Coordinates of C-alpha atoms in Angstrom, one line a residue:
X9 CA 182.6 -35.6 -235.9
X10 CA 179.0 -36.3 -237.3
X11 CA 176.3 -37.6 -235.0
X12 CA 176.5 -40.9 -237.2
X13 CA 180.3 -41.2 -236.5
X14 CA 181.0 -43.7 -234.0
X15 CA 183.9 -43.1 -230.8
X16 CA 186.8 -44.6 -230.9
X17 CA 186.3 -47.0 -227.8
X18 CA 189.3 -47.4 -226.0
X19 CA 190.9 -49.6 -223.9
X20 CA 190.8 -48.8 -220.3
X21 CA 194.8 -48.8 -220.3
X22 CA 194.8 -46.7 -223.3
X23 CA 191.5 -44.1 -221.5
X24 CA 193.5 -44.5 -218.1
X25 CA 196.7 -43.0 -220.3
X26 CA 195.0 -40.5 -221.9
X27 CA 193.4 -38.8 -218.5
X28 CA 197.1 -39.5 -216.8
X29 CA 198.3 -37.1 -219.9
X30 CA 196.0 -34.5 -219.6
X31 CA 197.0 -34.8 -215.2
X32 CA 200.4 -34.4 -216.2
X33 CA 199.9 -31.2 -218.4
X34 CA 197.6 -29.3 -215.6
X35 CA 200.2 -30.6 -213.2
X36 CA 203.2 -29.0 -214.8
X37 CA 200.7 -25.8 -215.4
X38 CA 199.1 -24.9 -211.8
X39 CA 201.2 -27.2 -209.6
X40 CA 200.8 -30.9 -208.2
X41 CA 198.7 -29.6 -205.0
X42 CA 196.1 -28.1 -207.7
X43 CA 195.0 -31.2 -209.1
X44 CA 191.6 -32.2 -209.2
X45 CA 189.5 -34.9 -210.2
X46 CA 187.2 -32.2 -211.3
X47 CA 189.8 -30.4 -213.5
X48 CA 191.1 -33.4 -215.2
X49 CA 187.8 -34.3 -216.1
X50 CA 186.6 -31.1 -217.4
X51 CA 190.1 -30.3 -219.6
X52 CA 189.8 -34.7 -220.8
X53 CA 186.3 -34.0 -221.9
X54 CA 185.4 -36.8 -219.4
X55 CA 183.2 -37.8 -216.2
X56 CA 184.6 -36.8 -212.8
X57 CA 183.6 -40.4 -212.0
X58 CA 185.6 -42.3 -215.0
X59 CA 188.6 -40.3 -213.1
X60 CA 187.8 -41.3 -210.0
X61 CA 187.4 -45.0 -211.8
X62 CA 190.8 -45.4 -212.7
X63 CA 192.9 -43.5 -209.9
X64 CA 191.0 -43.4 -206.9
X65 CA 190.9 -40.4 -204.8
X66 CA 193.0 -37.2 -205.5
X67 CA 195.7 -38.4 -204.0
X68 CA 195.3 -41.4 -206.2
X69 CA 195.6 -38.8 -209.4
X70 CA 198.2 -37.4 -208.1
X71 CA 200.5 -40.3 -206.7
X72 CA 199.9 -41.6 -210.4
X73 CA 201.7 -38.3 -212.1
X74 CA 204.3 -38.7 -209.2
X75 CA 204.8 -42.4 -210.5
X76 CA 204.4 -41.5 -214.0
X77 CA 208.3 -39.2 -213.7
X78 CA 210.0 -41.2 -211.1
X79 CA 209.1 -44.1 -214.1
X80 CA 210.8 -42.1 -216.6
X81 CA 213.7 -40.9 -213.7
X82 CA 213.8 -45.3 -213.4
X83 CA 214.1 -45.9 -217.0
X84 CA 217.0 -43.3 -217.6
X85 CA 218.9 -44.3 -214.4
X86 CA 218.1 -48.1 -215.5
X87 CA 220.1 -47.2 -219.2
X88 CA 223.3 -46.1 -218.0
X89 CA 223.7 -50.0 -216.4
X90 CA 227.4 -50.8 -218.0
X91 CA 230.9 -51.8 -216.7
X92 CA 232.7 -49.9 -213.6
X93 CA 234.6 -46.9 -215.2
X94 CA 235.8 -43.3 -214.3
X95 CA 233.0 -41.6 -216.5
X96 CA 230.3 -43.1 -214.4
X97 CA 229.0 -40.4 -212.2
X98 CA 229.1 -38.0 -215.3
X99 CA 226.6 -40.5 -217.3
X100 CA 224.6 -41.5 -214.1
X101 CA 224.2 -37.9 -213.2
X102 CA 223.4 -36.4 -217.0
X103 CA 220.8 -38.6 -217.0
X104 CA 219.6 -37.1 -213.6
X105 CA 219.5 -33.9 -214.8
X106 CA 218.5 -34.3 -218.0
X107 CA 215.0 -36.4 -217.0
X108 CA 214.3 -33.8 -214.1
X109 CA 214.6 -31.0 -216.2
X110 CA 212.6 -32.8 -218.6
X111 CA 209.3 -32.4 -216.1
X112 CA 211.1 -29.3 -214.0
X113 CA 208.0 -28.1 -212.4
X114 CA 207.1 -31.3 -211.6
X115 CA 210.2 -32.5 -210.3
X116 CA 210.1 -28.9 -208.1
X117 CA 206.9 -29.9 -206.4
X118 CA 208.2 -32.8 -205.5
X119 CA 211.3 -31.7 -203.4
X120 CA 209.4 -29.1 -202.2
X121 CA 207.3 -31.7 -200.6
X122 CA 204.5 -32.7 -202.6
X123 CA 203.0 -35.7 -201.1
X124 CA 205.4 -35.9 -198.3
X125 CA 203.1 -37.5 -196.0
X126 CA 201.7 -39.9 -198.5
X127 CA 203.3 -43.3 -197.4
X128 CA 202.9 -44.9 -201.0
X129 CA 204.6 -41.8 -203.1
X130 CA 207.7 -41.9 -200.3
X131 CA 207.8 -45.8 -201.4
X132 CA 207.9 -44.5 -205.2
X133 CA 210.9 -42.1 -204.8
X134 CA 213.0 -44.0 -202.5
X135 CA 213.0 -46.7 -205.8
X136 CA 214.5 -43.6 -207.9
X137 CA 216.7 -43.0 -204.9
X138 CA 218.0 -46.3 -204.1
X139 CA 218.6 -46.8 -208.2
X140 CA 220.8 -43.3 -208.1
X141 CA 222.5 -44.7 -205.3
X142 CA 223.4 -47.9 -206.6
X143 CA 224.5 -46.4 -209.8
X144 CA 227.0 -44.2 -208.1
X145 CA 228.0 -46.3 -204.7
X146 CA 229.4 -49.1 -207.3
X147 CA 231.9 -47.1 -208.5
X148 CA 232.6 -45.7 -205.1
X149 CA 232.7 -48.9 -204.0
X150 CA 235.2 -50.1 -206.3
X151 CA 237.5 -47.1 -205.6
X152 CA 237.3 -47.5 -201.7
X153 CA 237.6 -51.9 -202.0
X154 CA 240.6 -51.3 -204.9
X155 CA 243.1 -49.5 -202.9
X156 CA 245.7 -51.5 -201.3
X157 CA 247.4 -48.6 -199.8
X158 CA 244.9 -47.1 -197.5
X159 CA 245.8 -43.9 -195.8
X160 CA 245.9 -44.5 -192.0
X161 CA 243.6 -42.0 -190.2
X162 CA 245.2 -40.3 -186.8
X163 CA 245.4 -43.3 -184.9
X164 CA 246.5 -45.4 -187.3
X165 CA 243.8 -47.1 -188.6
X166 CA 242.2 -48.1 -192.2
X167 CA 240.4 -45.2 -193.8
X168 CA 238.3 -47.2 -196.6
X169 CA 235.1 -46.8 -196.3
X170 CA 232.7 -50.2 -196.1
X171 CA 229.7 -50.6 -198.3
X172 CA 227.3 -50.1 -195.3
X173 CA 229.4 -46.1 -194.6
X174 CA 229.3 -45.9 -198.5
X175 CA 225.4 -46.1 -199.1
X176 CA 224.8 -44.0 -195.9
X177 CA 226.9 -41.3 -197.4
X178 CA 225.2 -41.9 -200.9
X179 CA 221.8 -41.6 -199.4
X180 CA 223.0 -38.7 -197.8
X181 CA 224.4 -36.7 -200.9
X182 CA 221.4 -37.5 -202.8
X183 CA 219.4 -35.3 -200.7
X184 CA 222.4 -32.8 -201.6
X185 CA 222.0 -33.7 -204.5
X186 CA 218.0 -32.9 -205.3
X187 CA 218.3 -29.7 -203.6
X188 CA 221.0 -28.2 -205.6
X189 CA 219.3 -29.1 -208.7
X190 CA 216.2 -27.8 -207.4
X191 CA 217.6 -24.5 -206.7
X192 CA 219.2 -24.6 -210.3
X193 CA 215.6 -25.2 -211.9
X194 CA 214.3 -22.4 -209.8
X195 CA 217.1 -20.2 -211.8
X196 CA 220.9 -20.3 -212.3
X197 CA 223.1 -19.0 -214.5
X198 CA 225.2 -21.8 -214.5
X199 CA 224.7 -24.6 -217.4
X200 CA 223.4 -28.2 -217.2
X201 CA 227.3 -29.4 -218.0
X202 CA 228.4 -27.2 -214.8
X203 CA 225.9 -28.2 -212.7
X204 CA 226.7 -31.8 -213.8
X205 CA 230.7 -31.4 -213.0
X206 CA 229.4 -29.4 -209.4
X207 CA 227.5 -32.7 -208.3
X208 CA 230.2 -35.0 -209.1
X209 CA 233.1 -32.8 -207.2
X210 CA 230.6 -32.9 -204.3
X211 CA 229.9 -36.7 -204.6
X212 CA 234.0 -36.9 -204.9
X213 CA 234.1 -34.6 -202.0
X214 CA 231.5 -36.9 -200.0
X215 CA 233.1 -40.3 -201.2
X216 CA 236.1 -40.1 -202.3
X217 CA 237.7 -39.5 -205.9
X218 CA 235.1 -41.5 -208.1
X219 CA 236.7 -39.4 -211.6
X220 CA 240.2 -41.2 -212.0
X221 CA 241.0 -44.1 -213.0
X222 CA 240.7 -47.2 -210.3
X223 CA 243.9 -47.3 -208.2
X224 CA 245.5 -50.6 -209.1

């Protein structure tokens, strides 16, 4: 560019984008914990201050890459919204896997506790969890409130789970659920289609048989 050319001014959404890029790339390079202000200013061609500008503090930066994947984790989760139906948990949890391996490193740092103690980025991914939850508890639900012929536990009683005992359990499997695929990021013979069918014979394991069809 000549010395007569003039920059491109951009918008401060459109500047604010372009240094959240370059946070994501270092990110996924050297690790969530090892991002600076500093380096994203240096690799963005930028002032450590315009970084601090528009996110903050490190933590700031960071929590903004954190947002940035449990957005795109939102957005897939938010897509495979349709009717009740035995193929749910296979398209809710393709979608899973398929936007966390999308960003794997990041998605690594993150369950191995990036952030943990960062009250704002715990807000963030309990959204991604609730919304993985939701997706998969409604078809649970509908198996569990659809049978008419409960089978009686040993003293009799109704063994259908109510939505309260469905969500805890949900909750509880996702945690299951971001570990396993951790691990399988970390390195796994096993492919994306097998590690889809594991999760869902552990969430039918946790919750009940969510692949057949509805009991009438």
């Amino acid at each position: 560019m000549s010395r007569d050319t003039p920059r491109t001014r951009l918008e401060p959404a459109d500047r604010r984008r372009e240094l959240l890029v370059v946070a994501e790339r270092l990110a996924a390079a050297d690790g969530i914990g090892s991002l600076s202000t500093q380096a994203v200013a240096t690799a963005a061609g930028a002032s450590k201050a315009l970084v601090f500008h528009y996110f903050g503090s490190v933590v700031g930066l960071q929590r903004a890459v954190v947002s940035a994947a449990v957005d795109d984790l939102l957005a897939a989760l938010a897509a495979t919204e349709g009717p009740v139906s035995p193929e749910r948990p296979v398209v809710v949890l393709d979608a899973f896997i398929t936007t966390v391996t999308a960003r794997r490193e990041l998605w690594t740092d993150i369950w191995r506790g990036a952030l943990h103690d960062d009250p704002q980025t715990q807000e963030i991914l309990a959204d991604a969890r609730s919304l993985l939850v939701e997706r998969l508890a409604r078809r649970s639900t509908a198996v569990h409130a659809s049978s008419t012929s409960p089978t009686p536990d040993a003293s009799g009683g109704d063994q259908r789970l109510g939505p309260d005992a469905l969500a805890l359990l949900s909750r509880g499997w996702v945690a299951l659920a971001e570990n396993t695929t951790a691990a399988w990021l970390a390195g796994s013979p096993l492919t994306q289609h097998e590690l889809r069918d594991l999760l869902v014979r552990t969430l039918s394991a946790v919750l009940g048989d969510l692949t057949g069809p509805l009991p009438r």
